[in-house]
Amino acid sequence: NEYITTVISRPERSSLSATIAGYPISIFFIVVNEFCERFSYYGMRAVLVLYFKYFLLWDDDFATTIYHTFVALCYLTPILGAIIADSWLGKFKTIIYLSIVYTIGQVVMAVSAIHDITDTDRDGTPDNMSLHIALSMLGLLLIALGTGGIKPCVAAFGGDQFEDHQEKQRSTFFSIFYLSINAGSLLSTLITPILRGRITDHFPVCVFAVVFIVGSGMYNKTAPQGNIMVKVCKCIGFAISNRFRHRSSQYPKRHHWMDWAEEKYDKLLIAQVKMVLKVLFLYIPLPMFWALFDQQGSRWTLQATTMNGNFVSTVNPILILVLVPIVDSLVYPLIAKCKLNFTPLKRMTVGMLLAGLAFVAAALVQLQIDQTLPTFPSSTVGQAKFINMINGNINITAGSNPITLDAFSVLHDDYLTFDEPFNLNLGPGAENVVSLPDGTRSTIIIIQDAATYSPTLRSFSSLFCAELFILRILNGFNSTLNVTVGDEGFGDIVTNNMSEYIEVAQGTPKFVIRNDLGDECVYTQTLGFGSSYTLVIPSTFAFGPNCADSIRPVMDISPNSIHMAWQIPQYLLMTSGEVVFSVTGLEFSYSQVDSVLQAGWLLTVAVGNIIVLIVAEAATLEDQWAEYLLFTSLLVFVCIVFSVMAFFYKYIDPTKIEAQFAHMEPYEKEKKKSLDMTKKNLYGNDRRGSNSSNKGTQQTKM
């Protein structure tokens, strides 16, 4: 209690501010609020592209497109949130209202991931995928509006809680605030993949809304005072329209096109707008960096699903926490001691080059992955694998391929590829014409006809691509079997039939096999990441102590062999680029012109994500490594353009310009008053039909 004091607020504030150790109590609610909000956002984003791929069953390109559309919206809506807060509702009400929108969006998103709401036949697959897609898109739209809308308000609202004499505490608050963002991001990327598929993923968003509302009575709430972005846009709009009205050659030219706004706006605002436009022009190449950076959550995540190991999305927030102090305390001071003029724009150029190198590393990793992946059929051919379910060796011919199959075995080679219907000869009097659907894989099992005791066949579709741990059961036993693994079940499998594939846990899961009499057999199978198996239960299977010995695993797709640790170099390069580029870019924006450029900076992130979705849909590159190199080439080109622009850029000191105009303000007001009187006299003479037009022209020129 000795640390709790009462501080008299500024005159415009009606309430007293309770503090702890010199800090307003209200900021602790704001910091917890930001931690929970970032946990919820980054946790949802960490598995979003996987949700698109495995639940909504979208292909990689479409999943990438929707992912980056969502991220782009998250960085476009902050401008709307800032305008609403500064012009109408104020920061507090904007945060409250948009937090409610945010919470509803997360709840809708969670509900969309529950397959039982449309799974009427309880087979584990949604029957109305359109409903799930509609709910997902609605949820993401609300989340984008909520998270983007409160983004520009929370930090500024925290700064409003401090008095003028608490400048040191305010500075510390922003450091703690930034730490809470990274802590929320780090913990969410660690925990959320573990909780994937559960509604608890979205619990923190409800917490942050409640925490923020609890502190309502302690906040200093400032009234809306107008949005500077609106003023800037109006000033630019007036300058353009005024210049268009005076486009005739009879009007004297002005030094800068923004000077045409002088009739309505003061020169300080016009000078600030000029500075903003100058820096925004420099921002034009920057979206290309974000086009590469934000693919960590899409393309790189999808790349990780074809590798072996644990998901490595946690590498980025960990590296940020490590690299930021190293770069600030070690790298930059060493460069300064070498007397190198490492300006902010040069740092940003280096950051862009590091991002390009990260994508070169990603392309090299992708080349190694492609060598280990199975060759899947194109859209013009089909593939088939043959399993002998007869208790004896057989010789068959598939097209021009002679094949010898041992009892209850499969051809050791990979799937055979056929571009047209082929003859399958199982022996004398057992010829079949097989037509495989193009672009698919099929498993053909050879069984013994009960009536003729001659070989016959059945065909089942095979998994086209496996990136998790997927398995199915082929029952060759003489009775119906029920197989379960953990909480999942394959259902009742009749003789000589195949179950559907289901996803099982990584490691060595236990499969429990039961018959109608209650007999039970336990079988274990080690699964590697990305592997797919068909467990063959032969006709010779018998329940008992050694029942598992007769079960034959048939590998449909081999496990991923490239470890995810090979992604660490590309994450290290990209995060190094982020530290050098992003942190420096924010610092540069603050040093040139403050608030308006923050909106411009967020717009570069949004445009970068739009570039990705355009390339993902428009590019016709079949190989992912080629797309990585395409982005690298684009970034290198943009980096060269940016370095040329930076070379000719002259740094601005806004304080000097503001001081200059503050000194000139009394003189400018007097001059403007005199000019208005001159125009009034001039226009009055013109309306009266005076012959003093030449004199009026001379006065205007003067």
PDB file of N, CA and C in Angstrom, residues 26-39 154 173 176-177 180 204 207-209 211-212:
ATOM      1  N   SER A  26      -4.122   1.810 -14.497  1.00  0.00           N
ATOM      2  CA  SER A  26      -4.868   1.496 -15.715  1.00  0.00           C
ATOM      3  C   SER A  26      -3.995   0.867 -16.794  1.00  0.00           C
ATOM      4  N   ILE A  27      -2.690   1.179 -16.829  1.00  0.00           N
ATOM      5  CA  ILE A  27      -1.851   0.651 -17.910  1.00  0.00           C
ATOM      6  C   ILE A  27      -1.640  -0.859 -17.782  1.00  0.00           C
ATOM      7  N   PHE A  28      -1.769  -1.398 -16.566  1.00  0.00           N
ATOM      8  CA  PHE A  28      -1.609  -2.839 -16.397  1.00  0.00           C
ATOM      9  C   PHE A  28      -2.758  -3.587 -17.085  1.00  0.00           C
ATOM     10  N   PHE A  29      -3.956  -3.016 -17.041  1.00  0.00           N
ATOM     11  CA  PHE A  29      -5.068  -3.609 -17.782  1.00  0.00           C
ATOM     12  C   PHE A  29      -4.806  -3.536 -19.284  1.00  0.00           C
ATOM     13  N   ILE A  30      -4.209  -2.446 -19.724  1.00  0.00           N
ATOM     14  CA  ILE A  30      -3.945  -2.266 -21.158  1.00  0.00           C
ATOM     15  C   ILE A  30      -2.883  -3.251 -21.633  1.00  0.00           C
ATOM     16  N   VAL A  31      -1.835  -3.470 -20.825  1.00  0.00           N
ATOM     17  CA  VAL A  31      -0.769  -4.403 -21.208  1.00  0.00           C
ATOM     18  C   VAL A  31      -1.307  -5.836 -21.266  1.00  0.00           C
ATOM     19  N   VAL A  32      -2.089  -6.237 -20.243  1.00  0.00           N
ATOM     20  CA  VAL A  32      -2.680  -7.585 -20.250  1.00  0.00           C
ATOM     21  C   VAL A  32      -3.621  -7.734 -21.439  1.00  0.00           C
ATOM     22  N   ASN A  33      -4.369  -6.684 -21.717  1.00  0.00           N
ATOM     23  CA  ASN A  33      -5.272  -6.693 -22.868  1.00  0.00           C
ATOM     24  C   ASN A  33      -4.500  -6.932 -24.166  1.00  0.00           C
ATOM     25  N   GLU A  34      -3.380  -6.255 -24.336  1.00  0.00           N
ATOM     26  CA  GLU A  34      -2.599  -6.409 -25.573  1.00  0.00           C
ATOM     27  C   GLU A  34      -1.982  -7.803 -25.667  1.00  0.00           C
ATOM     28  N   PHE A  35      -1.510  -8.335 -24.552  1.00  0.00           N
ATOM     29  CA  PHE A  35      -0.945  -9.683 -24.555  1.00  0.00           C
ATOM     30  C   PHE A  35      -1.991 -10.713 -25.006  1.00  0.00           C
ATOM     31  N   CYS A  36      -3.190 -10.648 -24.424  1.00  0.00           N
ATOM     32  CA  CYS A  36      -4.236 -11.614 -24.771  1.00  0.00           C
ATOM     33  C   CYS A  36      -4.681 -11.443 -26.219  1.00  0.00           C
ATOM     34  N   GLU A  37      -4.775 -10.197 -26.677  1.00  0.00           N
ATOM     35  CA  GLU A  37      -5.218  -9.958 -28.057  1.00  0.00           C
ATOM     36  C   GLU A  37      -4.210 -10.504 -29.046  1.00  0.00           C
ATOM     37  N   ARG A  38      -2.917 -10.266 -28.787  1.00  0.00           N
ATOM     38  CA  ARG A  38      -1.876 -10.762 -29.703  1.00  0.00           C
ATOM     39  C   ARG A  38      -1.773 -12.295 -29.635  1.00  0.00           C
ATOM     40  N   PHE A  39      -1.980 -12.847 -28.440  1.00  0.00           N
ATOM     41  CA  PHE A  39      -1.986 -14.305 -28.304  1.00  0.00           C
ATOM     42  C   PHE A  39      -3.086 -14.902 -29.183  1.00  0.00           C
ATOM     43  N   VAL A 154      -4.792   1.149 -29.155  1.00  0.00           N
ATOM     44  CA  VAL A 154      -4.421   0.629 -27.842  1.00  0.00           C
ATOM     45  C   VAL A 154      -3.148   1.291 -27.312  1.00  0.00           C
ATOM     46  N   PHE A 173       6.680   2.282 -20.528  1.00  0.00           N
ATOM     47  CA  PHE A 173       5.424   1.613 -20.870  1.00  0.00           C
ATOM     48  C   PHE A 173       5.454   1.096 -22.304  1.00  0.00           C
ATOM     49  N   ILE A 176       7.427  -2.047 -22.471  1.00  0.00           N
ATOM     50  CA  ILE A 176       6.677  -3.171 -21.908  1.00  0.00           C
ATOM     51  C   ILE A 176       5.550  -3.582 -22.858  1.00  0.00           C
ATOM     52  N   PHE A 177       4.935  -2.598 -23.464  1.00  0.00           N
ATOM     53  CA  PHE A 177       3.850  -2.858 -24.409  1.00  0.00           C
ATOM     54  C   PHE A 177       4.352  -3.694 -25.583  1.00  0.00           C
ATOM     55  N   SER A 180       4.969  -7.222 -24.508  1.00  0.00           N
ATOM     56  CA  SER A 180       3.738  -8.002 -24.380  1.00  0.00           C
ATOM     57  C   SER A 180       3.276  -8.517 -25.738  1.00  0.00           C
ATOM     58  N   PRO A 204      -8.491 -16.665 -25.360  1.00  0.00           N
ATOM     59  CA  PRO A 204      -7.873 -15.416 -24.925  1.00  0.00           C
ATOM     60  C   PRO A 204      -8.540 -14.166 -25.450  1.00  0.00           C
ATOM     61  N   VAL A 207     -10.954 -13.128 -23.024  1.00  0.00           N
ATOM     62  CA  VAL A 207     -10.288 -12.625 -21.823  1.00  0.00           C
ATOM     63  C   VAL A 207      -9.879 -11.168 -22.005  1.00  0.00           C
ATOM     64  N   PHE A 208      -9.286 -10.846 -23.187  1.00  0.00           N
ATOM     65  CA  PHE A 208      -8.770  -9.486 -23.344  1.00  0.00           C
ATOM     66  C   PHE A 208      -9.900  -8.462 -23.348  1.00  0.00           C
ATOM     67  N   ALA A 209     -11.066  -8.811 -23.897  1.00  0.00           N
ATOM     68  CA  ALA A 209     -12.187  -7.879 -23.887  1.00  0.00           C
ATOM     69  C   ALA A 209     -12.672  -7.643 -22.458  1.00  0.00           C
ATOM     70  N   VAL A 211     -10.903  -8.079 -19.608  1.00  0.00           N
ATOM     71  CA  VAL A 211      -9.867  -7.382 -18.845  1.00  0.00           C
ATOM     72  C   VAL A 211      -9.908  -5.887 -19.125  1.00  0.00           C
ATOM     73  N   PHE A 212     -10.078  -5.538 -20.380  1.00  0.00           N
ATOM     74  CA  PHE A 212     -10.080  -4.116 -20.734  1.00  0.00           C
ATOM     75  C   PHE A 212     -11.291  -3.405 -20.141  1.00  0.00           C
TER      76      PHE A 212
END
